[in-house]
XYZ file of C-alpha atoms in Angstrom:
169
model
C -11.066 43.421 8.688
C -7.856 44.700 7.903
C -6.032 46.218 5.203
C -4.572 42.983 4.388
C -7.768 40.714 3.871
C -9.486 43.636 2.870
C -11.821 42.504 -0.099
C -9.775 39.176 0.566
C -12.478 36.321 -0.320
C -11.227 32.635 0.509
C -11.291 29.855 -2.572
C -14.163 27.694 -2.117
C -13.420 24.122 -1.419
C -13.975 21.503 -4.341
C -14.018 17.879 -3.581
C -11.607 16.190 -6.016
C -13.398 13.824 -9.055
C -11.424 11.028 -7.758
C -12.599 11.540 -4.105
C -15.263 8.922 -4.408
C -13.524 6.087 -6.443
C -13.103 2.943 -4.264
C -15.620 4.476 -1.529
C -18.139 1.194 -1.799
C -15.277 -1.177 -0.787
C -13.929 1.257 2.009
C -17.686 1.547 3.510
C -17.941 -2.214 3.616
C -14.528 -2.616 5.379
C -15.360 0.216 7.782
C -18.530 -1.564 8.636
C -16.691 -4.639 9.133
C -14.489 -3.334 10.984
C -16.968 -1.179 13.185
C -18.594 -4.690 14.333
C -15.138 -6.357 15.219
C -13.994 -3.560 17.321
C -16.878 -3.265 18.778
C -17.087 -7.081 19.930
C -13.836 -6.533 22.508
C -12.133 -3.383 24.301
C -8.669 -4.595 23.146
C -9.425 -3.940 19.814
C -9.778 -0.415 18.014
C -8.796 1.096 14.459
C -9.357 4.695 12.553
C -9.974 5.425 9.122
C -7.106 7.716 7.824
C -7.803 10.818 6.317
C -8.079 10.227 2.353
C -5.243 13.084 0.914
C -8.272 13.005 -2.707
C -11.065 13.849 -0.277
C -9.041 16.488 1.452
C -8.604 17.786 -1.971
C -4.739 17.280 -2.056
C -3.818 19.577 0.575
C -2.765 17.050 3.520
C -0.107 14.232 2.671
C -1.348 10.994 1.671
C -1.721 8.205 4.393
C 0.062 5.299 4.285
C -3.182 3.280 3.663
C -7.154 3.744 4.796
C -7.309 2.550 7.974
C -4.824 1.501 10.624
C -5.720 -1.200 13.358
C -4.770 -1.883 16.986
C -5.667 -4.838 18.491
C -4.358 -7.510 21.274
C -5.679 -11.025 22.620
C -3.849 -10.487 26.381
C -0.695 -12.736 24.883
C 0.304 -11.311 21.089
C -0.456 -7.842 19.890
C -1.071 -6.528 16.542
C -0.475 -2.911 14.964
C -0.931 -2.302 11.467
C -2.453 -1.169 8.312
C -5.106 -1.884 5.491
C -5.187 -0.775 1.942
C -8.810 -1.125 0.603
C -8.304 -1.524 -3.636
C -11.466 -1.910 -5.945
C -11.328 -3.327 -9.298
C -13.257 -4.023 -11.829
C -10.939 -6.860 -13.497
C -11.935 -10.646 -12.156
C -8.680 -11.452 -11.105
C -5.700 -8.749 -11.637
C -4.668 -5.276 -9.595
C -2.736 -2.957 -11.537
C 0.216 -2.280 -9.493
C -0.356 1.685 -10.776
C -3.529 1.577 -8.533
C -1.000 0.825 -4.881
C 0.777 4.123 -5.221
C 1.562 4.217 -1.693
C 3.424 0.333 -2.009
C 6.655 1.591 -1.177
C 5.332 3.352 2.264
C 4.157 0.020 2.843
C 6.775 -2.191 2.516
C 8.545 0.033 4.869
C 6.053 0.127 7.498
C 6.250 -4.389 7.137
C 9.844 -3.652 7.384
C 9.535 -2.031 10.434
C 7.019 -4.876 11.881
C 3.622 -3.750 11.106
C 1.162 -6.093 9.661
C 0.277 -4.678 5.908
C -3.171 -5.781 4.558
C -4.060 -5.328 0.952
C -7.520 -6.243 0.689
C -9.279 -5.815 -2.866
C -12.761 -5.968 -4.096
C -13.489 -7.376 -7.626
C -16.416 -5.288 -8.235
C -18.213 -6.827 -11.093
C -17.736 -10.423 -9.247
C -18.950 -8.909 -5.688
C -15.987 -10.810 -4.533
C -13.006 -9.773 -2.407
C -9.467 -11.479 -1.970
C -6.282 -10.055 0.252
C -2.513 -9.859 -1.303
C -0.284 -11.833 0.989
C 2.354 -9.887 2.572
C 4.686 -11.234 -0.004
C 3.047 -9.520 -2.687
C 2.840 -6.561 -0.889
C 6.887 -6.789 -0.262
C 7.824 -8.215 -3.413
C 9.520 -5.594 -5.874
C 9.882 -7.489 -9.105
C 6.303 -7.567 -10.258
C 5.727 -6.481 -13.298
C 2.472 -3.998 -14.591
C -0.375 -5.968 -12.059
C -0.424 -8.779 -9.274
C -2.545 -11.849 -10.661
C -4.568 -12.581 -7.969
C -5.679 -16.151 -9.085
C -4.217 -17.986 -6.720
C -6.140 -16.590 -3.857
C -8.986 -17.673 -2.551
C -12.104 -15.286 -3.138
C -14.787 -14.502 -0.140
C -18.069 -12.828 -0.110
C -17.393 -10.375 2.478
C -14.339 -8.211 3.394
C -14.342 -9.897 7.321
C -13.598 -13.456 5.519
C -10.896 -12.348 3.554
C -9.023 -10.554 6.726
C -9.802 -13.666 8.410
C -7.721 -15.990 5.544
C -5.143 -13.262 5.392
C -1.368 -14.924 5.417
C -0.451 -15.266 9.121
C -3.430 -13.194 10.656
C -4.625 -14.344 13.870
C -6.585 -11.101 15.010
C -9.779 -11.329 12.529
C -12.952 -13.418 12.274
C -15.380 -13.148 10.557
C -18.709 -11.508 10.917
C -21.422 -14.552 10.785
């Protein structure tokens, strides 16, 4: 000990309130995704480091979790924003802080995945790449018009334009 840390005690770390908001959705994509990269070599993802459950001190990721994956002709990169809601059919656009990250990281040819979980229906549904890109909407996306599933798997799998998911039978 030094004079400098002398009677020097560290702050004790608190896990933010908000830490654990959305974590039932993110456990059920993580488990999907857990079974579909384990099913081939060429496929892999990590769950990015959540900037609330760090307690604020790290900047916030672009999204949860970012996927790699390739069938030996196309390949895939990209990312997936896990949302939970408790409204049957809207997403307040407040709740996608992080939409402008990624539209740029679509921009710049990454596939962006918004996939949502309508808690009180046990339902989940996936905002088409157009949503995700569009800048005009207004205070929520009205998610109506696309199709619910029962797990998160089936709704990557009837994502707009995604070829690299199936779903878990």
């Amino acid at each position: 000990m030094n004079a400098l840390t002398k009677g020097f005690k560290p702050a004790a770390f608190r896990k933010s309130k908000l830490a654990d908001r959305g974590k039932v959705a993110e456990d059920k994509v993580r488990e999907y995704l857990e079974g579909w990269a384990s099913r081939d070599t060429r496929r892999d993802f990590d769950r990015l480091v959540d900037t609330k459950a760090a307690g604020r001190v790290i900047r916030a990721a672009a999204a949860d979790f970012e996927f790699f994956c390739t069938n030996g002709i196309e390949v895939a990169a990209g990312l997936i924003e896990v949302k939970e809601t408790e409204h049957p059919y809207r997403l307040d656009r407040k709740r996608l802080t992080q939409a402008a990250r990624l539209r740029k990281r679509a921009k710049c040819g990454c596939t962006v995945l918004v996939v949502v979980y309508h808690s009180t229906l046990k339902k989940w549904r996936t905002l088409s790449q157009a949503q995700v890109l569009d800048t005009t909407v207004g205070g929520s996306w009205d998610l109506r018009d696309r199709p619910m599933f029962d797990t998160p798997g089936e709704a990557l799998a009837h994502a707009d334009g995604v070829w690299m998911w199936e779903a878990l039978s």
